[in-house]
Tab-separated table of C-alpha atoms and ligand atoms in Angstrom:
chain	number	residue	atom	x	y	z
L	2	MET	CA	179.183	157.259	-9.749
L	3	PRO	CA	176.876	155.186	-12.019
L	4	HIS	CA	178.914	151.970	-11.911
L	5	ILE	CA	179.906	152.080	-8.268
L	6	PRO	CA	177.825	149.636	-6.170
L	7	VAL	CA	176.252	151.357	-3.174
L	8	ILE	CA	174.493	149.824	-0.160
L	9	ALA	CA	172.282	152.496	1.492
L	10	ILE	CA	171.369	151.925	5.144
L	11	ASP	CA	168.895	154.442	6.564
L	12	GLY	CA	167.180	154.575	9.923
L	13	PRO	CA	166.604	156.539	13.145
L	14	SER	CA	169.169	157.557	15.748
L	15	ALA	CA	170.794	154.779	17.739
L	16	SER	CA	169.199	152.022	15.629
L	17	GLY	CA	172.656	150.473	15.238
L	18	LYS	CA	172.936	151.352	11.562
L	19	GLY	CA	176.427	152.781	12.003
L	20	THR	CA	177.783	149.572	13.489
L	21	VAL	CA	176.054	147.402	10.925
L	22	ALA	CA	177.093	149.612	7.954
L	23	GLN	CA	180.709	149.746	9.090
L	24	ARG	CA	180.930	145.975	9.519
L	25	VAL	CA	179.281	145.258	6.184
L	26	ALA	CA	181.772	147.688	4.562
L	27	GLU	CA	184.712	145.941	6.232
L	28	THR	CA	183.496	142.516	5.197
L	29	LEU	CA	183.031	143.506	1.537
L	30	GLY	CA	186.149	145.747	1.430
L	31	PHE	CA	183.913	148.712	0.565
L	32	HIS	CA	184.322	152.347	1.557
L	33	TYR	CA	182.102	153.641	4.364
L	34	LEU	CA	180.177	156.928	4.674
L	35	ASP	CA	178.783	158.034	8.027
L	36	SER	CA	176.607	160.834	6.637
L	37	GLY	CA	175.393	161.792	10.116
L	38	ALA	CA	178.988	162.785	10.906
L	39	ILE	CA	178.857	165.342	8.129
L	40	TYR	CA	175.755	166.970	9.673
L	41	ARG	CA	177.419	166.799	13.078
L	42	LEU	CA	180.561	168.443	11.688
L	43	THR	CA	178.494	171.217	10.166
L	44	ALA	CA	176.750	171.827	13.481
L	45	LEU	CA	180.082	171.908	15.357
L	46	ALA	CA	181.749	174.208	12.825
L	47	ALA	CA	178.759	176.592	13.046
L	48	LEU	CA	178.986	176.577	16.828
L	49	GLN	CA	182.706	177.318	16.714
L	50	GLN	CA	182.166	180.158	14.253
L	51	GLY	CA	179.408	181.706	16.317
L	52	VAL	CA	176.760	180.925	13.703
L	53	LEU	CA	173.239	180.157	14.989
L	54	TRP	CA	171.887	176.709	14.011
L	55	SER	CA	168.690	178.426	12.857
L	56	ASP	CA	170.437	180.770	10.417
L	57	GLU	CA	169.975	178.893	7.143
L	58	ASP	CA	172.172	181.069	4.897
L	59	ALA	CA	175.020	181.300	7.363
L	60	VAL	CA	174.956	177.543	8.131
L	61	THR	CA	174.841	176.834	4.375
L	62	SER	CA	177.994	178.852	3.978
L	63	VAL	CA	179.632	176.929	6.825
L	64	ALA	CA	178.600	173.696	5.047
L	65	GLN	CA	180.059	174.796	1.744
L	66	TYR	CA	183.452	175.649	3.211
L	67	LEU	CA	183.692	172.772	5.670
L	68	ASP	CA	187.361	171.791	5.933
L	69	VAL	CA	187.129	168.101	6.810
L	70	VAL	CA	189.566	165.238	6.608
L	71	PHE	CA	188.429	161.650	7.247
L	72	ASP	CA	191.587	159.783	8.268
L	73	GLY	CA	190.648	156.173	9.026
L	74	ASP	CA	188.289	156.467	11.994
L	75	GLN	CA	189.617	159.919	12.978
L	76	ILE	CA	187.895	163.085	11.835
L	77	LEU	CA	189.708	166.417	11.528
L	78	LEU	CA	187.866	169.733	11.294
L	79	ALA	CA	190.154	172.576	10.155
L	80	GLY	CA	193.079	170.445	11.383
L	81	GLN	CA	191.545	169.830	14.833
L	82	ASN	CA	190.679	166.258	15.883
L	83	VAL	CA	186.921	166.324	16.591
L	84	THR	CA	186.218	162.558	16.502
L	85	THR	CA	184.859	162.578	20.068
L	86	ALA	CA	183.529	166.134	20.098
L	87	ILE	CA	180.961	165.554	17.361
L	88	ARG	CA	179.412	162.614	19.309
L	89	SER	CA	178.029	164.729	22.188
L	90	GLU	CA	174.284	164.986	22.723
L	91	GLU	CA	174.482	168.748	22.178
L	92	ILE	CA	176.050	168.388	18.735
L	93	GLY	CA	173.584	165.582	17.889
L	94	SER	CA	170.757	167.960	18.627
L	95	GLY	CA	172.386	170.720	16.593
L	96	ALA	CA	172.921	168.312	13.700
L	97	SER	CA	169.230	167.455	13.718
L	98	GLN	CA	168.356	171.168	13.668
L	99	ILE	CA	170.636	172.148	10.795
L	100	ALA	CA	169.636	168.984	8.881
L	101	ALA	CA	166.104	170.415	8.618
L	102	LEU	CA	167.406	173.383	6.558
L	103	PRO	CA	166.944	172.624	2.787
L	104	LYS	CA	169.893	174.744	1.568
L	105	VAL	CA	172.229	173.049	4.002
L	106	ARG	CA	171.225	169.614	2.652
L	107	ILE	CA	171.894	170.722	-0.906
L	108	ALA	CA	175.293	172.152	0.098
L	109	LEU	CA	176.248	168.757	1.602
L	110	LEU	CA	175.001	166.578	-1.271
L	111	ALA	CA	178.061	166.462	-3.554
L	112	ARG	CA	180.380	166.025	-0.569
L	113	GLN	CA	178.505	162.824	0.349
L	114	GLN	CA	178.258	161.528	-3.211
L	115	ALA	CA	182.061	161.889	-3.551
L	116	PHE	CA	182.433	158.916	-1.153
L	117	ALA	CA	181.169	156.557	-3.898
L	118	LYS	CA	184.445	155.055	-5.139
L	119	ALA	CA	185.525	151.639	-6.364
L	120	PRO	CA	185.053	148.943	-5.351
L	121	GLY	CA	181.894	150.136	-3.609
L	122	LEU	CA	180.353	152.099	-0.745
L	123	VAL	CA	178.214	151.420	2.291
L	124	ALA	CA	176.515	154.651	3.339
L	125	ASP	CA	174.406	155.180	6.448
L	126	GLY	CA	172.046	158.029	7.299
L	127	ARG	CA	168.481	159.155	6.834
L	128	ASP	CA	168.222	159.795	3.078
L	129	MET	CA	170.957	157.644	1.557
L	130	GLY	CA	168.485	155.492	-0.443
L	131	SER	CA	166.020	158.264	-1.235
L	132	VAL	CA	168.128	161.331	-2.122
L	133	VAL	CA	171.888	160.896	-2.012
L	134	PHE	CA	172.188	157.463	-3.702
L	135	PRO	CA	168.792	156.806	-5.314
L	136	ASP	CA	170.453	154.205	-7.609
L	137	ALA	CA	171.863	152.205	-4.672
L	138	LYS	CA	171.830	148.464	-5.491
L	139	LEU	CA	170.607	147.548	-2.012
L	140	LYS	CA	168.503	149.831	0.292
L	141	VAL	CA	167.901	148.898	3.873
L	142	PHE	CA	165.724	150.676	6.440
L	143	LEU	CA	167.232	149.620	9.794
L	144	THR	CA	165.212	150.364	12.877
L	145	ALA	CA	164.473	149.220	16.439
L	146	SER	CA	161.916	150.209	19.036
L	147	ALA	CA	162.477	153.546	20.782
L	148	ALA	CA	163.009	151.728	24.089
L	149	ALA	CA	165.702	149.465	22.616
L	150	ARG	CA	167.448	152.408	20.979
L	151	ALA	CA	167.386	154.492	24.157
L	152	GLU	CA	168.839	151.549	26.079
L	153	ARG	CA	171.679	151.180	23.537
L	154	ARG	CA	172.504	154.888	23.649
L	155	PHE	CA	172.373	154.773	27.482
L	156	LYS	CA	174.919	151.925	27.564
L	157	GLN	CA	177.182	153.644	25.025
L	158	LEU	CA	177.264	156.842	27.155
L	159	GLN	CA	177.906	154.854	30.316
L	160	ALA	CA	180.738	152.934	28.619
L	161	ARG	CA	182.297	156.300	27.731
L	162	GLY	CA	181.982	157.407	31.348
L	163	GLU	CA	179.501	160.170	30.518
L	164	ALA	CA	176.567	161.017	32.712
L	165	ALA	CA	173.475	159.308	31.360
L	166	ASP	CA	169.794	159.402	32.324
L	167	LEU	CA	167.562	156.909	30.541
L	168	ALA	CA	164.440	159.110	30.729
L	169	VAL	CA	166.273	162.138	29.303
L	170	ILE	CA	167.814	160.009	26.520
L	171	THR	CA	164.432	158.547	25.599
L	172	ALA	CA	162.820	161.959	25.450
L	173	ASP	CA	165.702	163.342	23.376
L	174	LEU	CA	165.585	160.419	20.942
L	175	GLU	CA	161.839	160.822	20.469
L	176	ALA	CA	162.198	164.579	19.879
L	177	ARG	CA	164.952	163.993	17.339
L	178	ASP	CA	162.973	161.262	15.561
L	179	ALA	CA	159.954	163.495	15.368
L	180	ARG	CA	162.028	166.362	13.902
L	181	ASP	CA	163.819	164.035	11.405
L	182	ARG	CA	160.470	162.570	10.290
L	183	ALA	CA	158.504	165.796	10.095
L	184	ARG	CA	160.927	167.961	8.156
L	185	SER	CA	159.907	168.998	4.664
L	186	VAL	CA	163.109	167.894	2.890
L	187	ALA	CA	164.384	164.324	2.904
L	188	PRO	CA	162.352	163.219	5.936
L	189	LEU	CA	163.349	160.028	7.680
L	190	ALA	CA	161.152	157.290	6.129
L	191	GLN	CA	161.425	153.849	4.630
L	192	THR	CA	161.955	154.647	0.978
L	193	GLU	CA	160.425	152.612	-1.823
L	194	GLY	CA	162.423	149.500	-2.525
L	195	ALA	CA	164.129	149.570	0.915
L	196	LEU	CA	164.109	146.284	2.885
L	197	LEU	CA	163.023	146.626	6.489
L	198	LEU	CA	165.420	145.307	9.174
L	199	ASP	CA	164.056	145.599	12.734
L	200	THR	CA	166.959	144.995	15.153
L	201	THR	CA	164.938	145.258	18.389
L	202	GLU	CA	165.482	141.530	18.992
L	203	LEU	CA	168.615	141.083	16.895
L	204	THR	CA	172.307	141.116	17.782
L	205	ALA	CA	174.634	143.271	15.673
L	206	ASP	CA	176.121	140.010	14.216
L	207	ALA	CA	172.677	138.832	13.092
L	208	ALA	CA	171.891	142.211	11.521
L	209	VAL	CA	175.224	142.229	9.616
L	210	GLU	CA	174.529	138.647	8.398
L	211	GLN	CA	171.094	139.683	7.134
L	212	VAL	CA	172.429	142.645	5.144
L	213	LEU	CA	175.206	140.494	3.649
L	214	ALA	CA	172.691	137.788	2.709
L	215	TRP	CA	170.506	140.386	0.996
L	216	TRP	CA	173.568	141.749	-0.829
L	217	GLN	CA	174.637	138.321	-2.010
L	218	GLY	CA	171.070	137.616	-3.106
L	219	ARG	CA	171.003	140.628	-5.455
K	311	LIG	O1	172.998	159.511	12.593
K	311	LIG	P1	173.368	160.673	13.492
K	311	LIG	O2	172.707	160.659	14.868
K	311	LIG	O3	174.840	160.866	13.588
K	311	LIG	O4	172.807	161.958	12.737
K	311	LIG	C1	172.808	163.248	13.344
K	311	LIG	C2	171.659	164.079	12.740
K	311	LIG	O5	171.953	164.347	11.370
K	311	LIG	C3	170.303	163.450	12.783
K	311	LIG	O6	169.469	163.955	13.784
K	311	LIG	C4	169.702	163.705	11.432
K	311	LIG	C5	170.766	164.257	10.587
K	311	LIG	N1	171.031	163.428	9.398
K	311	LIG	C6	170.321	163.677	8.267
K	311	LIG	O7	169.422	164.521	8.332
K	311	LIG	N2	170.567	163.040	7.123
K	311	LIG	C7	171.519	162.090	7.074
K	311	LIG	N3	171.756	161.448	5.953
K	311	LIG	C8	172.245	161.797	8.255
K	311	LIG	C9	172.005	162.475	9.407
């Protein structure tokens, strides 16, 4: 891993970091890691196996034996296509709960680091710059106001034809942010050396341009 260039993009839910990270990766021809998907997959696998999200040892075991294949933009869990299933609000909430368990985070560490391959990696999540890739050449903390993020999530759900209630989404986002920030291990925070990118007033294009400009400026 030492010589592989990594761009770490961290930030809260629905800040747009996934879109930005994916597009930066495409532009540079780098690999892409959606680390949130790994927490979501663990939550879904636990649910399917009848393991409670609060049972740290049992969820850790689920995390260790997770049978996942990333095939382009499709994700297979034990051979089953779960690309859409892991995006539900229920699994998002489960992911946030299991992500607060220290042993689960340790169990998922090597799996995330294995994504760092030539010619480079763009990784998005909560602790990419602080824990998983502390030597990342560029660290970005990408955020937006809670209202802007709730609005984006609301539009995404509507576009997918799912029932959406802005007040419920806002409350859920705030609860998830609070849990992600307050947990004892790898809390969501702007790590030292990370550049702040507030996308409240920015288009995705402008955010991508900014990250690429920072990268070229390194
Ligand atoms: O980015 P997301 O909404 O897909 O992430 C789902 C949950 O996973 C989120 O509530 C926090 C957790 N997570 C984490 O703790 N660390 C990461 N690197 C990525 C996600």
